[in-house]
Amino acid sequence: MKIYPYKRLNRPITLRVTSVSLSLSDGTRDQLETTAYSTQQQAVALGTAGHADWVSATIGLSATLPPGANAPDAAWSDLSVLAVLTDGETNVRTSTVLTREAEGGLDWSGSLKVLRDDHLGRASLSVHAVGTVDGVPGRSIAETDRSWIVDTVSDEPVRGLQLDVQKASFTKSSREMLRACADAPWVVDASARVPTVFVNTEVEGVIGLLDSNGSGVDSKVRDLLVAQMATDVWTAVFHGAIGDLEVGPGGSPVFPTDWQGEVLREMLPDVMPGMHVEEALRQVHRRRTGESGWVELQTRIHYAAVRRTDATRALAYVIRSLEQTNRESET
């Protein structure tokens, strides 16, 4: 948790997306359905309409400040509210000033324009309230505690980890990384723009099992295989994200604004239970770069990965299916 040398609001700003439209290359506009954004997931998907020629998107926003923001005896003046879209991959930051809906009210609204050429994948959308405190303008008064995700390519508004699964012959691949892992059934590349799982087509039966739609023991084994693969993915991307952190002026690590930041926010509560995510990030970074504590943390990282894959349930299904098969063969 950050410490501020002045009074602030103790509760976060609530952000909602109210509309999404696309400006197309022929000059027309397409108002997207509400399925293009999800309040539960806090995500916007600009690929839902299937347009390959959109130039910009306009996202309607509504933000509610916590109680006390407009109190007569507030420690700040000249209050303003800004929506900020940050893309860690392209280093583009876009901001817009929101307008108070009613005099003395807590609701602010406006719209943010997203230029397609400025983004390759996902960007992070947050809202900040700023004001003048003790004669200093531009002080941060409050902000959203969780950013929305704006995905410029996805056709589904989800904020979870997105994967690219590719099949490849490891021994014949042009990628040196795959040739060096010729006897592995799959490997994870966490350095890509989107985490990629390469499945080795030379391992007998793996592709057929993954592609199977049958029932019975085969389906349970497939689910267990997918759970194990997903565990490897979560573990790899967590290590990739932690190993590529930027450090702020005060020496504290900064959350990435792309999928890496989402992975960290998702897993840190299980890696460092009982801590605010910002403090958990500092603790994990300190252990990784310090002299001790990093090796001991691997068990918690693996546990956090397993929790996100339903591996326990998949294993239980396989065991029950095998026990049932054995009982039937004995009768």
mmCIF file of C-alpha atoms in Angstrom:
data_model
loop_
_atom_site.group_PDB
_atom_site.id
_atom_site.type_symbol
_atom_site.label_atom_id
_atom_site.label_comp_id
_atom_site.label_asym_id
_atom_site.label_seq_id
_atom_site.Cartn_x
_atom_site.Cartn_y
_atom_site.Cartn_z
ATOM 1 C CA MET A 1 0.000 0.000 0.000
ATOM 2 C CA LYS A 2 1.324 3.405 -0.953
ATOM 3 C CA ILE A 3 1.758 6.108 1.703
ATOM 4 C CA TYR A 4 0.675 9.642 0.759
ATOM 5 C CA PRO A 5 1.788 12.726 2.704
ATOM 6 C CA TYR A 6 -1.693 14.255 2.426
ATOM 7 C CA LYS A 7 -5.346 13.333 2.916
ATOM 8 C CA ARG A 8 -7.027 11.080 0.346
ATOM 9 C CA LEU A 9 -10.236 9.128 -0.040
ATOM 10 C CA ASN A 10 -10.044 5.713 1.577
ATOM 11 C CA ARG A 11 -12.315 3.880 -0.858
ATOM 12 C CA PRO A 12 -11.775 3.268 -4.605
ATOM 13 C CA ILE A 13 -13.581 4.730 -7.600
ATOM 14 C CA THR A 14 -16.161 2.504 -9.277
ATOM 15 C CA LEU A 15 -15.812 2.345 -13.073
ATOM 16 C CA ARG A 16 -18.430 1.090 -15.543
ATOM 17 C CA VAL A 17 -18.402 0.807 -19.325
ATOM 18 C CA THR A 18 -21.748 1.962 -20.727
ATOM 19 C CA SER A 19 -21.268 1.658 -24.497
ATOM 20 C CA VAL A 20 -18.790 0.681 -27.201
ATOM 21 C CA SER A 21 -18.783 1.716 -30.866
ATOM 22 C CA LEU A 22 -16.357 1.283 -33.745
ATOM 23 C CA SER A 23 -15.461 3.757 -36.473
ATOM 24 C CA LEU A 24 -14.836 1.839 -39.702
ATOM 25 C CA SER A 25 -12.518 2.663 -42.578
ATOM 26 C CA ASP A 26 -15.445 3.589 -44.856
ATOM 27 C CA GLY A 27 -16.537 6.333 -42.477
ATOM 28 C CA THR A 28 -19.454 4.433 -40.943
ATOM 29 C CA ARG A 29 -19.930 3.617 -37.273
ATOM 30 C CA ASP A 30 -20.980 0.320 -35.696
ATOM 31 C CA GLN A 31 -22.603 0.436 -32.261
ATOM 32 C CA LEU A 32 -21.613 -2.830 -30.596
ATOM 33 C CA GLU A 33 -23.944 -4.972 -28.526
ATOM 34 C CA THR A 34 -23.623 -5.082 -24.757
ATOM 35 C CA THR A 35 -21.945 -8.487 -25.183
ATOM 36 C CA ALA A 36 -18.821 -6.560 -26.214
ATOM 37 C CA TYR A 37 -18.155 -5.676 -22.576
ATOM 38 C CA SER A 38 -18.574 -7.464 -19.270
ATOM 39 C CA THR A 39 -18.974 -5.740 -15.906
ATOM 40 C CA GLN A 40 -18.269 -8.995 -14.090
ATOM 41 C CA GLN A 41 -15.044 -9.611 -15.998
ATOM 42 C CA GLN A 42 -14.287 -5.872 -16.217
ATOM 43 C CA ALA A 43 -13.238 -6.372 -19.817
ATOM 44 C CA VAL A 44 -14.013 -4.962 -23.268
ATOM 45 C CA ALA A 45 -13.582 -7.001 -26.458
ATOM 46 C CA LEU A 46 -13.333 -4.917 -29.620
ATOM 47 C CA GLY A 47 -13.279 -7.939 -31.920
ATOM 48 C CA THR A 48 -16.836 -9.061 -31.188
ATOM 49 C CA ALA A 49 -18.308 -7.556 -34.377
ATOM 50 C CA GLY A 50 -15.771 -9.296 -36.613
ATOM 51 C CA HIS A 51 -14.631 -6.080 -38.308
ATOM 52 C CA ALA A 52 -11.142 -6.206 -39.780
ATOM 53 C CA ASP A 53 -11.244 -2.576 -40.881
ATOM 54 C CA TRP A 54 -12.065 -0.594 -37.756
ATOM 55 C CA VAL A 55 -10.002 2.541 -37.242
ATOM 56 C CA SER A 56 -10.957 3.658 -33.759
ATOM 57 C CA ALA A 57 -13.266 2.719 -30.927
ATOM 58 C CA THR A 58 -15.235 4.978 -28.618
ATOM 59 C CA ILE A 59 -15.883 3.596 -25.131
ATOM 60 C CA GLY A 60 -18.577 5.236 -23.020
ATOM 61 C CA LEU A 61 -17.641 5.469 -19.339
ATOM 62 C CA SER A 62 -19.343 6.163 -16.044
ATOM 63 C CA ALA A 63 -17.403 6.573 -12.794
ATOM 64 C CA THR A 64 -18.677 6.970 -9.246
ATOM 65 C CA LEU A 65 -16.446 8.585 -6.631
ATOM 66 C CA PRO A 66 -16.614 7.346 -3.042
ATOM 67 C CA PRO A 67 -18.506 9.334 -0.380
ATOM 68 C CA GLY A 68 -16.663 12.381 0.836
ATOM 69 C CA ALA A 69 -15.236 13.350 -2.531
ATOM 70 C CA ASN A 70 -17.396 16.458 -2.674
ATOM 71 C CA ALA A 71 -17.594 17.201 1.053
ATOM 72 C CA PRO A 72 -17.550 20.938 1.914
ATOM 73 C CA ASP A 73 -14.642 20.423 4.299
ATOM 74 C CA ALA A 74 -12.621 18.229 1.931
ATOM 75 C CA ALA A 75 -8.866 18.761 1.991
ATOM 76 C CA TRP A 76 -8.791 19.269 -1.780
ATOM 77 C CA SER A 77 -10.191 21.656 -4.355
ATOM 78 C CA ASP A 78 -10.337 21.868 -8.159
ATOM 79 C CA LEU A 79 -11.440 18.227 -8.316
ATOM 80 C CA SER A 80 -11.250 16.541 -11.720
ATOM 81 C CA VAL A 81 -11.643 12.956 -12.889
ATOM 82 C CA LEU A 82 -9.634 11.365 -15.695
ATOM 83 C CA ALA A 83 -9.880 8.030 -17.493
ATOM 84 C CA VAL A 84 -6.491 6.655 -18.538
ATOM 85 C CA LEU A 85 -5.797 3.852 -21.021
ATOM 86 C CA THR A 86 -2.288 2.392 -20.728
ATOM 87 C CA ASP A 87 -0.684 -0.092 -23.103
ATOM 88 C CA GLY A 88 2.516 -1.567 -21.694
ATOM 89 C CA GLU A 89 3.399 -3.250 -24.960
ATOM 90 C CA THR A 90 3.286 -0.190 -27.210
ATOM 91 C CA ASN A 91 4.035 2.368 -24.457
ATOM 92 C CA VAL A 92 0.965 4.396 -25.440
ATOM 93 C CA ARG A 93 -1.069 6.236 -22.821
ATOM 94 C CA THR A 94 -4.358 7.937 -23.668
ATOM 95 C CA SER A 95 -6.396 10.022 -21.228
ATOM 96 C CA THR A 96 -9.683 11.888 -21.263
ATOM 97 C CA VAL A 97 -11.381 14.179 -18.731
ATOM 98 C CA LEU A 98 -14.782 13.027 -17.446
ATOM 99 C CA THR A 99 -17.662 15.422 -16.704
ATOM 100 C CA ARG A 100 -19.650 15.616 -13.470
ATOM 101 C CA GLU A 101 -23.221 14.534 -14.213
ATOM 102 C CA ALA A 102 -24.899 16.714 -11.563
ATOM 103 C CA GLU A 103 -23.695 19.630 -9.447
ATOM 104 C CA GLY A 104 -22.377 18.264 -6.168
ATOM 105 C CA GLY A 105 -22.886 14.671 -7.313
ATOM 106 C CA LEU A 106 -20.471 11.735 -7.210
ATOM 107 C CA ASP A 107 -21.139 10.422 -10.742
ATOM 108 C CA TRP A 108 -18.900 11.413 -13.636
ATOM 109 C CA SER A 109 -19.150 10.292 -17.260
ATOM 110 C CA GLY A 110 -17.549 10.677 -20.661
ATOM 111 C CA SER A 111 -15.960 8.680 -23.441
ATOM 112 C CA LEU A 112 -12.494 7.495 -24.378
ATOM 113 C CA LYS A 113 -11.231 7.132 -27.949
ATOM 114 C CA VAL A 114 -9.047 4.115 -28.720
ATOM 115 C CA LEU A 115 -6.955 4.281 -31.907
ATOM 116 C CA ARG A 116 -6.379 0.838 -33.352
ATOM 117 C CA ASP A 117 -2.881 1.633 -34.643
ATOM 118 C CA ASP A 118 -1.791 2.439 -31.091
ATOM 119 C CA HIS A 119 -2.438 -1.066 -29.766
ATOM 120 C CA LEU A 120 -1.491 -4.653 -30.584
ATOM 121 C CA GLY A 121 -3.497 -6.535 -27.980
ATOM 122 C CA ARG A 122 -4.561 -5.612 -24.475
ATOM 123 C CA ALA A 123 -4.541 -2.281 -22.659
ATOM 124 C CA SER A 124 -5.450 -1.300 -19.107
ATOM 125 C CA LEU A 125 -8.226 1.231 -18.365
ATOM 126 C CA SER A 126 -8.362 3.049 -15.012
ATOM 127 C CA VAL A 127 -9.908 6.206 -13.558
ATOM 128 C CA HIS A 128 -8.176 8.739 -11.309
ATOM 129 C CA ALA A 129 -9.506 11.645 -9.266
ATOM 130 C CA VAL A 130 -7.045 14.502 -8.817
ATOM 131 C CA GLY A 131 -7.199 17.853 -7.086
ATOM 132 C CA THR A 132 -5.247 20.608 -5.419
ATOM 133 C CA VAL A 133 -4.076 19.734 -1.896
ATOM 134 C CA ASP A 134 -2.081 22.115 0.286
ATOM 135 C CA GLY A 135 -1.601 24.371 -2.714
ATOM 136 C CA VAL A 136 -0.169 21.567 -4.863
ATOM 137 C CA PRO A 137 -2.257 20.809 -7.988
ATOM 138 C CA GLY A 138 -2.571 17.387 -9.590
ATOM 139 C CA ARG A 139 -2.573 15.405 -6.342
ATOM 140 C CA SER A 140 -4.061 11.916 -6.577
ATOM 141 C CA ILE A 141 -7.202 11.743 -4.423
ATOM 142 C CA ALA A 142 -8.545 8.294 -5.403
ATOM 143 C CA GLU A 143 -8.439 5.749 -8.211
ATOM 144 C CA THR A 144 -9.964 2.467 -9.304
ATOM 145 C CA ASP A 145 -8.594 -0.487 -7.376
ATOM 146 C CA ARG A 146 -8.841 -2.791 -10.397
ATOM 147 C CA SER A 147 -8.410 -1.687 -13.992
ATOM 148 C CA TRP A 148 -10.626 -2.770 -16.845
ATOM 149 C CA ILE A 149 -9.029 -4.676 -19.716
ATOM 150 C CA VAL A 150 -9.547 -3.364 -23.264
ATOM 151 C CA ASP A 151 -8.707 -6.101 -25.747
ATOM 152 C CA THR A 152 -8.411 -4.815 -29.316
ATOM 153 C CA VAL A 153 -8.471 -8.258 -30.957
ATOM 154 C CA SER A 154 -10.528 -10.637 -28.805
ATOM 155 C CA ASP A 155 -14.127 -11.555 -29.607
ATOM 156 C CA GLU A 156 -14.942 -12.380 -25.976
ATOM 157 C CA PRO A 157 -14.718 -9.934 -23.046
ATOM 158 C CA VAL A 158 -12.649 -11.934 -20.572
ATOM 159 C CA ARG A 159 -9.748 -10.733 -18.443
ATOM 160 C CA GLY A 160 -8.254 -14.141 -17.689
ATOM 161 C CA LEU A 161 -5.080 -15.588 -19.120
ATOM 162 C CA GLN A 162 -5.276 -16.061 -22.887
ATOM 163 C CA LEU A 163 -3.180 -18.723 -24.545
ATOM 164 C CA ASP A 164 -2.050 -19.525 -28.049
ATOM 165 C CA VAL A 165 -1.798 -23.296 -28.550
ATOM 166 C CA GLN A 166 0.281 -24.417 -31.524
ATOM 167 C CA LYS A 167 1.144 -27.877 -32.794
ATOM 168 C CA ALA A 168 4.690 -28.441 -34.025
ATOM 169 C CA SER A 169 7.165 -31.165 -34.865
ATOM 170 C CA PHE A 170 9.896 -30.306 -32.389
ATOM 171 C CA THR A 171 12.758 -32.055 -34.181
ATOM 172 C CA LYS A 172 11.866 -30.446 -37.527
ATOM 173 C CA SER A 173 11.007 -27.008 -36.165
ATOM 174 C CA SER A 174 12.945 -23.911 -37.203
ATOM 175 C CA ARG A 175 12.815 -22.811 -33.550
ATOM 176 C CA GLU A 176 15.974 -23.779 -31.724
ATOM 177 C CA MET A 177 14.007 -23.788 -28.461
ATOM 178 C CA LEU A 178 11.763 -26.601 -29.735
ATOM 179 C CA ARG A 179 14.576 -28.663 -31.228
ATOM 180 C CA ALA A 180 16.346 -28.572 -27.866
ATOM 181 C CA CYS A 181 13.204 -30.006 -26.218
ATOM 182 C CA ALA A 182 12.574 -32.770 -28.746
ATOM 183 C CA ASP A 183 11.516 -35.357 -26.150
ATOM 184 C CA ALA A 184 9.033 -33.076 -24.313
ATOM 185 C CA PRO A 185 5.291 -33.439 -24.970
ATOM 186 C CA TRP A 186 4.859 -29.650 -24.776
ATOM 187 C CA VAL A 187 6.741 -26.498 -23.834
ATOM 188 C CA VAL A 188 5.577 -23.037 -22.817
ATOM 189 C CA ASP A 189 6.917 -19.804 -24.321
ATOM 190 C CA ALA A 190 6.153 -17.075 -21.772
ATOM 191 C CA SER A 191 8.153 -14.435 -23.669
ATOM 192 C CA ALA A 192 5.638 -14.106 -26.511
ATOM 193 C CA ARG A 193 3.058 -11.286 -26.765
ATOM 194 C CA VAL A 194 0.493 -13.925 -25.800
ATOM 195 C CA PRO A 195 1.754 -16.958 -23.811
ATOM 196 C CA THR A 196 2.143 -19.833 -26.256
ATOM 197 C CA VAL A 197 1.974 -23.581 -25.660
ATOM 198 C CA PHE A 198 3.766 -25.668 -28.290
ATOM 199 C CA VAL A 199 2.483 -29.260 -28.402
ATOM 200 C CA ASN A 200 4.901 -31.835 -29.813
ATOM 201 C CA THR A 201 3.238 -33.760 -32.650
ATOM 202 C CA GLU A 202 5.985 -36.390 -32.486
ATOM 203 C CA VAL A 203 4.904 -37.657 -29.073
ATOM 204 C CA GLU A 204 2.628 -40.555 -29.905
ATOM 205 C CA GLY A 205 -0.988 -40.163 -28.878
ATOM 206 C CA VAL A 206 -0.810 -36.668 -27.388
ATOM 207 C CA ILE A 207 -2.511 -34.819 -30.255
ATOM 208 C CA GLY A 208 -5.173 -37.496 -30.618
ATOM 209 C CA LEU A 209 -5.927 -37.365 -26.916
ATOM 210 C CA LEU A 210 -6.127 -33.581 -26.819
ATOM 211 C CA ASP A 211 -8.404 -33.502 -29.883
ATOM 212 C CA SER A 212 -10.680 -36.301 -28.702
ATOM 213 C CA ASN A 213 -14.313 -35.548 -27.916
ATOM 214 C CA GLY A 214 -15.238 -38.939 -26.567
ATOM 215 C CA SER A 215 -16.426 -39.963 -23.148
ATOM 216 C CA GLY A 216 -15.233 -42.467 -20.582
ATOM 217 C CA VAL A 217 -11.706 -42.843 -19.310
ATOM 218 C CA ASP A 218 -10.176 -41.198 -22.381
ATOM 219 C CA SER A 219 -12.014 -37.949 -21.710
ATOM 220 C CA LYS A 220 -10.951 -37.971 -18.047
ATOM 221 C CA VAL A 221 -7.314 -38.567 -19.018
ATOM 222 C CA ARG A 222 -7.592 -35.733 -21.540
ATOM 223 C CA ASP A 223 -8.901 -33.389 -18.838
ATOM 224 C CA LEU A 224 -6.031 -34.399 -16.548
ATOM 225 C CA LEU A 225 -3.537 -33.790 -19.349
ATOM 226 C CA VAL A 226 -5.013 -30.350 -20.028
ATOM 227 C CA ALA A 227 -4.915 -29.527 -16.295
ATOM 228 C CA GLN A 228 -1.238 -30.498 -16.118
ATOM 229 C CA MET A 229 -0.503 -28.409 -19.195
ATOM 230 C CA ALA A 230 -2.361 -25.453 -17.692
ATOM 231 C CA THR A 231 -0.412 -25.811 -14.426
ATOM 232 C CA ASP A 232 2.831 -25.604 -16.391
ATOM 233 C CA VAL A 233 1.522 -22.533 -18.203
ATOM 234 C CA TRP A 234 0.503 -20.632 -15.065
ATOM 235 C CA THR A 235 3.824 -21.439 -13.406
ATOM 236 C CA ALA A 236 5.832 -20.339 -16.455
ATOM 237 C CA VAL A 237 3.975 -17.082 -17.002
ATOM 238 C CA PHE A 238 4.212 -16.161 -13.314
ATOM 239 C CA HIS A 239 7.978 -16.604 -13.388
ATOM 240 C CA GLY A 240 8.137 -14.717 -16.677
ATOM 241 C CA ALA A 241 6.148 -11.811 -15.265
ATOM 242 C CA ILE A 242 8.137 -11.626 -12.020
ATOM 243 C CA GLY A 243 11.418 -11.814 -13.912
ATOM 244 C CA ASP A 244 10.531 -8.883 -16.178
ATOM 245 C CA LEU A 245 9.327 -6.293 -13.649
ATOM 246 C CA GLU A 246 10.069 -2.611 -13.990
ATOM 247 C CA VAL A 247 11.197 -0.812 -10.838
ATOM 248 C CA GLY A 248 9.876 2.631 -9.957
ATOM 249 C CA PRO A 249 11.896 5.643 -8.736
ATOM 250 C CA GLY A 250 11.548 4.527 -5.115
ATOM 251 C CA GLY A 251 12.853 1.051 -5.850
ATOM 252 C CA SER A 252 9.438 -0.620 -5.673
ATOM 253 C CA PRO A 253 8.358 -2.964 -8.476
ATOM 254 C CA VAL A 254 5.560 -1.779 -10.761
ATOM 255 C CA PHE A 255 2.691 -3.974 -11.948
ATOM 256 C CA PRO A 256 2.874 -4.605 -15.707
ATOM 257 C CA THR A 257 -0.148 -3.292 -17.622
ATOM 258 C CA ASP A 258 -0.523 -6.259 -19.981
ATOM 259 C CA TRP A 259 -1.336 -9.944 -19.406
ATOM 260 C CA GLN A 260 1.647 -10.245 -17.090
ATOM 261 C CA GLY A 261 0.029 -7.832 -14.653
ATOM 262 C CA GLU A 262 -3.197 -9.843 -14.784
ATOM 263 C CA VAL A 263 -1.302 -13.049 -14.012
ATOM 264 C CA LEU A 264 0.400 -11.470 -11.010
ATOM 265 C CA ARG A 265 -2.799 -9.980 -9.603
ATOM 266 C CA GLU A 266 -4.523 -13.336 -10.038
ATOM 267 C CA MET A 267 -1.848 -15.487 -8.386
ATOM 268 C CA LEU A 268 -0.263 -13.259 -5.738
ATOM 269 C CA PRO A 269 -3.079 -13.697 -3.176
ATOM 270 C CA ASP A 270 -2.267 -17.425 -3.109
ATOM 271 C CA VAL A 271 1.499 -16.941 -3.273
ATOM 272 C CA MET A 272 1.544 -14.415 -0.406
ATOM 273 C CA PRO A 273 -1.779 -14.931 1.428
ATOM 274 C CA GLY A 274 -3.128 -12.190 3.653
ATOM 275 C CA MET A 275 -1.281 -9.366 1.897
ATOM 276 C CA HIS A 276 -2.481 -6.563 -0.334
ATOM 277 C CA VAL A 277 -1.364 -7.342 -3.885
ATOM 278 C CA GLU A 278 1.029 -4.377 -4.022
ATOM 279 C CA GLU A 279 2.779 -5.464 -0.824
ATOM 280 C CA ALA A 280 2.773 -9.083 -2.056
ATOM 281 C CA LEU A 281 4.477 -7.963 -5.268
ATOM 282 C CA ARG A 282 7.166 -6.160 -3.291
ATOM 283 C CA GLN A 283 7.742 -9.195 -1.069
ATOM 284 C CA VAL A 284 8.046 -11.612 -3.997
ATOM 285 C CA HIS A 285 10.344 -9.235 -5.884
ATOM 286 C CA ARG A 286 12.495 -8.835 -2.770
ATOM 287 C CA ARG A 287 12.813 -12.581 -2.378
ATOM 288 C CA ARG A 288 13.645 -13.142 -6.035
ATOM 289 C CA THR A 289 16.354 -10.471 -6.111
ATOM 290 C CA GLY A 290 17.576 -10.950 -2.537
ATOM 291 C CA GLU A 291 19.758 -13.531 -0.909
ATOM 292 C CA SER A 292 17.097 -15.844 0.525
ATOM 293 C CA GLY A 293 13.458 -16.852 0.436
ATOM 294 C CA TRP A 294 13.003 -17.412 -3.308
ATOM 295 C CA VAL A 295 13.453 -21.189 -3.277
ATOM 296 C CA GLU A 296 11.027 -21.597 -0.375
ATOM 297 C CA LEU A 297 8.433 -19.621 -2.331
ATOM 298 C CA GLN A 298 8.308 -22.141 -5.196
ATOM 299 C CA THR A 299 5.842 -24.356 -3.334
ATOM 300 C CA ARG A 300 3.366 -21.474 -3.013
ATOM 301 C CA ILE A 301 3.799 -20.547 -6.676
ATOM 302 C CA HIS A 302 3.071 -24.134 -7.722
ATOM 303 C CA TYR A 303 0.064 -24.231 -5.396
ATOM 304 C CA ALA A 304 -1.277 -20.991 -6.898
ATOM 305 C CA ALA A 305 -0.911 -22.474 -10.393
ATOM 306 C CA VAL A 306 -2.648 -25.735 -9.457
ATOM 307 C CA ARG A 307 -5.592 -23.850 -7.942
ATOM 308 C CA ARG A 308 -6.329 -22.277 -11.328
ATOM 309 C CA THR A 309 -6.408 -25.489 -13.352
ATOM 310 C CA ASP A 310 -8.873 -27.809 -11.569
ATOM 311 C CA ALA A 311 -6.067 -30.368 -11.490
ATOM 312 C CA THR A 312 -7.370 -31.918 -8.253
ATOM 313 C CA ARG A 313 -10.828 -32.466 -9.695
ATOM 314 C CA ALA A 314 -9.410 -33.843 -12.955
ATOM 315 C CA LEU A 315 -7.230 -36.286 -11.016
ATOM 316 C CA ALA A 316 -10.194 -37.392 -8.884
ATOM 317 C CA TYR A 317 -12.240 -38.080 -12.035
ATOM 318 C CA VAL A 318 -9.466 -40.223 -13.499
ATOM 319 C CA ILE A 319 -9.081 -42.221 -10.286
ATOM 320 C CA ARG A 320 -12.836 -42.850 -10.013
ATOM 321 C CA SER A 321 -13.036 -43.864 -13.675
ATOM 322 C CA LEU A 322 -10.145 -46.312 -13.301
ATOM 323 C CA GLU A 323 -11.653 -47.787 -10.133
ATOM 324 C CA GLN A 324 -14.977 -48.260 -11.893
ATOM 325 C CA THR A 325 -13.257 -49.888 -14.885
ATOM 326 C CA ASN A 326 -11.384 -52.255 -12.577
ATOM 327 C CA ARG A 327 -14.569 -53.216 -10.756
ATOM 328 C CA GLU A 328 -16.343 -53.925 -14.025
ATOM 329 C CA SER A 329 -13.452 -56.062 -15.286
ATOM 330 C CA GLU A 330 -13.542 -58.137 -12.099
ATOM 331 C CA THR A 331 -17.218 -58.982 -12.415
#
